[in-house]
Tab-separated table of C-alpha atoms in Angstrom:
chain	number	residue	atom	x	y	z
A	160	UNK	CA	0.000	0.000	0.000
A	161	UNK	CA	1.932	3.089	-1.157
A	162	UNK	CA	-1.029	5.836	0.039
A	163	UNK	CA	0.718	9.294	0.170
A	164	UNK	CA	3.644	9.527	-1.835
A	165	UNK	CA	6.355	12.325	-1.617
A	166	UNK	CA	8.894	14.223	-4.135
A	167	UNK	CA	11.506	14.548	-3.229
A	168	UNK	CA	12.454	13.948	0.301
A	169	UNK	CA	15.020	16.268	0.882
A	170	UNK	CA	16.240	19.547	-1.176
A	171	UNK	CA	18.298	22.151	-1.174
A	172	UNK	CA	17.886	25.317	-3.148
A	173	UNK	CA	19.542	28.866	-3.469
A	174	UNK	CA	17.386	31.722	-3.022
A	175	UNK	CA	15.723	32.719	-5.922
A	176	UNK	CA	15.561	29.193	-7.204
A	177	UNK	CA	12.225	27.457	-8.519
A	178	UNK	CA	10.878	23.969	-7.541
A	179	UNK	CA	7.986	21.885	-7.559
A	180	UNK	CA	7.260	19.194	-4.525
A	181	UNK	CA	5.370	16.313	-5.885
A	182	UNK	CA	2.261	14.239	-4.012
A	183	UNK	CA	0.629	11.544	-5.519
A	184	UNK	CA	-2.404	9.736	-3.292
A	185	UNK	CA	-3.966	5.873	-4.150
A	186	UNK	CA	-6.674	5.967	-2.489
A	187	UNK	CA	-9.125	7.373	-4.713
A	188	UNK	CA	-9.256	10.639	-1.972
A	189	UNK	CA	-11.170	13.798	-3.051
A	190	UNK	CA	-8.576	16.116	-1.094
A	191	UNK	CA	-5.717	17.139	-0.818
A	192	UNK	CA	-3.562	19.288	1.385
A	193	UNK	CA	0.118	20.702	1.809
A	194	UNK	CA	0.739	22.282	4.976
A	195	UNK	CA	4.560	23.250	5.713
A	196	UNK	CA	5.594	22.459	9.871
A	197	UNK	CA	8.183	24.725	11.618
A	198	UNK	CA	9.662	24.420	15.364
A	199	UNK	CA	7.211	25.255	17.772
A	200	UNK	CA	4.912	26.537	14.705
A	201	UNK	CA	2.665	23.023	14.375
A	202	UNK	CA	1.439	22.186	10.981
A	203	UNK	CA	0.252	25.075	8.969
A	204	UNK	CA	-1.733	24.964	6.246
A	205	UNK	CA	-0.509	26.102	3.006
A	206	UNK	CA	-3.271	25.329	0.010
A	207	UNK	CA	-5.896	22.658	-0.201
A	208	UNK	CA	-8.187	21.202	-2.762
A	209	UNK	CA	-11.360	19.635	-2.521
A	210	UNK	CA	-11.736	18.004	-5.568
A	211	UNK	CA	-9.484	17.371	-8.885
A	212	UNK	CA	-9.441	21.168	-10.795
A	213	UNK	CA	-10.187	23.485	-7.829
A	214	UNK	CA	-7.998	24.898	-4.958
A	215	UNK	CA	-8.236	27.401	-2.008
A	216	UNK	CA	-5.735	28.983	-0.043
A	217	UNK	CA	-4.616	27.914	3.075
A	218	UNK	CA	-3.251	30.100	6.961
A	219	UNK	CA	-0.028	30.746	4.580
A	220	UNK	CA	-0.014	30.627	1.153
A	221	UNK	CA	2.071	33.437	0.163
A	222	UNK	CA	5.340	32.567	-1.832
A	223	UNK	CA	3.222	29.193	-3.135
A	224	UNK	CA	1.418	27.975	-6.200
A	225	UNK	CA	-0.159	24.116	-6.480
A	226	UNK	CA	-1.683	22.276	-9.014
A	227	UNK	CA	-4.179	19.660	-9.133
A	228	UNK	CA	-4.263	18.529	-12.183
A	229	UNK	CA	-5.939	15.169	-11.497
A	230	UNK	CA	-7.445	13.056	-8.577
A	231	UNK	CA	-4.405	11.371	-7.619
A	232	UNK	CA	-1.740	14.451	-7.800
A	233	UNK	CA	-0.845	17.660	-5.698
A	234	UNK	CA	2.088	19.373	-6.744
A	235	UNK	CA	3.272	22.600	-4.612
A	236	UNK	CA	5.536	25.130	-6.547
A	237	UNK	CA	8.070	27.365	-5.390
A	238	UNK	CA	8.902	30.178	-7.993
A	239	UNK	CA	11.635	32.407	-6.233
A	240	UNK	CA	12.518	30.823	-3.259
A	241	UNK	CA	13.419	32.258	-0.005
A	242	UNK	CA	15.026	31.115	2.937
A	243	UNK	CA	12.076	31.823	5.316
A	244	UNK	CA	10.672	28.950	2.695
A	245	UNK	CA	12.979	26.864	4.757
A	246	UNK	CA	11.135	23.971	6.738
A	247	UNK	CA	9.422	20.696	6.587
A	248	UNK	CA	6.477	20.072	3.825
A	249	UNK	CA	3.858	17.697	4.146
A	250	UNK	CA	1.055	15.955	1.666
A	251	UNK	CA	-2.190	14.930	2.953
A	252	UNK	CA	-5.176	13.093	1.823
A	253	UNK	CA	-8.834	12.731	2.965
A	254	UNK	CA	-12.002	10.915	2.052
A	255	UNK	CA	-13.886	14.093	3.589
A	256	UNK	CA	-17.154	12.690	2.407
A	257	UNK	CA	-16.888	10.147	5.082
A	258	UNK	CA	-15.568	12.976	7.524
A	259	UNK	CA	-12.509	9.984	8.068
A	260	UNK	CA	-8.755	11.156	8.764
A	261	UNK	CA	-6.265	12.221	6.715
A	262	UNK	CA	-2.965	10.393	5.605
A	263	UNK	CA	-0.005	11.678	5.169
A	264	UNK	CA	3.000	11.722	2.981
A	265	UNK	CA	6.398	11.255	4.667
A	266	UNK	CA	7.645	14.825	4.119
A	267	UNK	CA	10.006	17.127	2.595
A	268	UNK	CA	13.003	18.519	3.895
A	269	UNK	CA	13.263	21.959	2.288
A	270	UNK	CA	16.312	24.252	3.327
A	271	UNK	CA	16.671	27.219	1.181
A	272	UNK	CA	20.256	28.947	1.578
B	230	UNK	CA	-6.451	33.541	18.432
B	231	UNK	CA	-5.627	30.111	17.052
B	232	UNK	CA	-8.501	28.185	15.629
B	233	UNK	CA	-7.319	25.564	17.418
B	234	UNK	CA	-5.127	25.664	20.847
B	235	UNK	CA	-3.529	23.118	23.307
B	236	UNK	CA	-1.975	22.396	26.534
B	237	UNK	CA	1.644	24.087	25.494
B	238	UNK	CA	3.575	21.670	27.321
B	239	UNK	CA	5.984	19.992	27.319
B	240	UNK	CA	4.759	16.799	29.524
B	241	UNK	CA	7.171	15.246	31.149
B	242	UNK	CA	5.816	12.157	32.595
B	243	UNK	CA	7.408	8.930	34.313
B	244	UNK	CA	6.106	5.189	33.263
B	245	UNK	CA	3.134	4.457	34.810
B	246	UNK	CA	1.714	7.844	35.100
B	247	UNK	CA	-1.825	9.340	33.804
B	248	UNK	CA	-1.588	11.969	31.847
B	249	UNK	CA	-4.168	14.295	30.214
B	250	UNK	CA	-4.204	16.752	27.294
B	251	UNK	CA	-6.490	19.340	26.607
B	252	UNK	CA	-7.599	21.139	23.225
B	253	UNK	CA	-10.402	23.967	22.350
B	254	UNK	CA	-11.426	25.101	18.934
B	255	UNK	CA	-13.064	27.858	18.195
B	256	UNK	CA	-15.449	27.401	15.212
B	257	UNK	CA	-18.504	25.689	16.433
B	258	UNK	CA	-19.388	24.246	12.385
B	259	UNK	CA	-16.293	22.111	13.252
B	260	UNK	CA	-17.675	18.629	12.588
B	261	UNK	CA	-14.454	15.909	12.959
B	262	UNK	CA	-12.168	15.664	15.705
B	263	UNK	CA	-9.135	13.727	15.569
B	264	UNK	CA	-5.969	12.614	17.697
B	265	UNK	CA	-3.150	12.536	16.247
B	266	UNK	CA	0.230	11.156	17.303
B	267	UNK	CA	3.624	12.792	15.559
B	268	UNK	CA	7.174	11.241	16.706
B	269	UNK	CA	10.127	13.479	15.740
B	270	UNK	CA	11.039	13.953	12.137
B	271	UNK	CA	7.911	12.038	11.351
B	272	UNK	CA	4.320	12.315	9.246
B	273	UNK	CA	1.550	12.633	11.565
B	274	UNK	CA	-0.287	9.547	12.464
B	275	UNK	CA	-3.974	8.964	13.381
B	276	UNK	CA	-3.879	8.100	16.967
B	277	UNK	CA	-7.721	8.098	17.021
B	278	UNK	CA	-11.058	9.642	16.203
B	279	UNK	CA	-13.062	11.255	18.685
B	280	UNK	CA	-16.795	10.774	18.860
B	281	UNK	CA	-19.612	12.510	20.544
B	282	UNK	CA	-19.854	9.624	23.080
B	283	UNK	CA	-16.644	9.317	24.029
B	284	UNK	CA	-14.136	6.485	22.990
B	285	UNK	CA	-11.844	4.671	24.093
B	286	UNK	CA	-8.988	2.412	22.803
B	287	UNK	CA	-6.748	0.327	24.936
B	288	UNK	CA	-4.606	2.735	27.489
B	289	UNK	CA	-6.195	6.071	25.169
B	290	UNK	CA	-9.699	7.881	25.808
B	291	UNK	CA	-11.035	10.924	24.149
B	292	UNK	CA	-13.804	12.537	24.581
B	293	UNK	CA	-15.812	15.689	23.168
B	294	UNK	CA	-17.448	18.529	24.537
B	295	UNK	CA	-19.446	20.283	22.049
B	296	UNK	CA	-21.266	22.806	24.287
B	297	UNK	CA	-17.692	24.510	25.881
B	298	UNK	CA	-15.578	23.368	22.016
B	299	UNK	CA	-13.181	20.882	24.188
B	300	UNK	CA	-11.503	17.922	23.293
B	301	UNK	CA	-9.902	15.780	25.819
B	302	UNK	CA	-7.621	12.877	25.256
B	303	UNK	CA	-6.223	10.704	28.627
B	304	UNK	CA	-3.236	8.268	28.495
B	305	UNK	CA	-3.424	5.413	31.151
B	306	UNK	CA	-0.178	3.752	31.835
B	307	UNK	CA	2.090	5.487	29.998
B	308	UNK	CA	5.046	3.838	28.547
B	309	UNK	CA	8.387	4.692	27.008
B	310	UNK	CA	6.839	3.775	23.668
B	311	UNK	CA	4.366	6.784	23.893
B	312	UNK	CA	6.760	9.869	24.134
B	313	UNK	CA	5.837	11.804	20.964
B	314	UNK	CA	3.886	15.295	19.790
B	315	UNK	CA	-0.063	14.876	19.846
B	316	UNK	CA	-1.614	17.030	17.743
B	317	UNK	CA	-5.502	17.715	18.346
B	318	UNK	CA	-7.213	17.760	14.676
B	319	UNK	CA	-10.518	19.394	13.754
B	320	UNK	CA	-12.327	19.724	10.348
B	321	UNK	CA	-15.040	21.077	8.945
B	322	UNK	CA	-17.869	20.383	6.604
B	323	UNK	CA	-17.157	18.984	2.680
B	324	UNK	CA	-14.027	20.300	1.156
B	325	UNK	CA	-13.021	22.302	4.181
B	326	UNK	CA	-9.969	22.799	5.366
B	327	UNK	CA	-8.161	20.393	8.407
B	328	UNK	CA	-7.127	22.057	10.902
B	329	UNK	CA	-4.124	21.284	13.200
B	330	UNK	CA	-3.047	22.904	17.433
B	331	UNK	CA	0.586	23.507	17.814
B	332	UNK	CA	0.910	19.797	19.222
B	333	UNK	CA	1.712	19.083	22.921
B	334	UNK	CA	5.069	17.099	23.535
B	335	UNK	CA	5.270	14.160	25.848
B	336	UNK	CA	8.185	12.688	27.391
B	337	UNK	CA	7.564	9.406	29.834
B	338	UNK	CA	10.885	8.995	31.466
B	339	UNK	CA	11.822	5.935	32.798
């Protein structure tokens, strides 16, 4: 069972750099989320998207673009990154038609320099 | 103020002990609450739903109260095993966002 799948897991970038984080779900979920965790900050939510073709913004989407271009992907895009960018990204998915949990992806390690 | 707070913590427990952790949320459409447990460098995990009766699952119980927004979740016996972050979880209705506390850290020292 491969449920919430990650791209990459780690990455470095200079500021001003571009990249995209890629999540791919199996579980036939309607959303999707990215939120981005800090120390002491909890998991804060960045974008989500209720169903394939439409998102909403998040606490903190500044700096951020995403993507859902079908059911199973979530892609998060960085266009000029900057070190306050720096921190630990994570996919989620959710049935929320059955009000059930979420599952996550195992993360990104994101350090901007 | 945070949709969502908790206990700020950290708990630092020996084996054995009972411990209890406390969360509010402030939007009263809020329809799911959730448990989850985060160890460090780690995805969340689902430690466990929380119903309007009340649940309870081995050593863990949770329970709701709509009427004040609370969420309670008590660890019996702690062991070693259960030092982590717990994160209290609420959602709203279809296509809403999920919404995360800060996370209260437990140690259980030995």
């Amino acid at each position: 069972n491969a449920g919430v799948t990650q791209t990459p897991k780690f990455q470095v970038l200079k500021t001003g750099q571009s990249m995209t984080l890629q999540c791919a779900q199996d579980m036939n979920h309607n959303s999707m989320y990215w939120y981005r965790q800090d120390p002491g900050m909890g998991l804060r939510l960045i974008y989500y998207s209720a169903s394939e073709g439409t998102t909403d913004k998040g606490e903190v989407p500044n700096g951020y673009n995403v993507s859902r271009l079908n059911k199973r992907e979530f892609s998060l895009r960085l266009e000029s990154a900057a070190p306050s960018q720096t921190s630990v990204y994570f996919c989620a998915s959710r049935d929320d038609s059955l009000n059930t949990e979420a599952f996550f992806g195992q993360g990104t390690r994101l350090t901007v320099v | 103020r945070k949709e969502v707070e908790q206990d700020p913590g950290p708990f630092n427990v020996p084996e054995g002990a009972t411990v209890a952790f406390n969360c509010t949320y402030s939007n009263s459409a809020s329809q799911s609450f959730f448990w989850y447990r985060q160890d460090c460098r780690k995805e969340p995990k689902l430690l466990m739903s929380v119903y309007s009766s009340g649940n309870e699952d081995g050593r863990f119980t949770a329970q709701l109260n709509r009427a004040s927004q609370y969420i309670s979740l008590l660890i019996r016996d702690s062991k070693l095993s259960d030092s982590a972050t717990y994160l209290c979880v609420v959602s709203h209705n279809y296509g809403q966002n999920f919404v995360f506390g800060p996370g209260t850290r437990l140690s259980v020292l030995p």
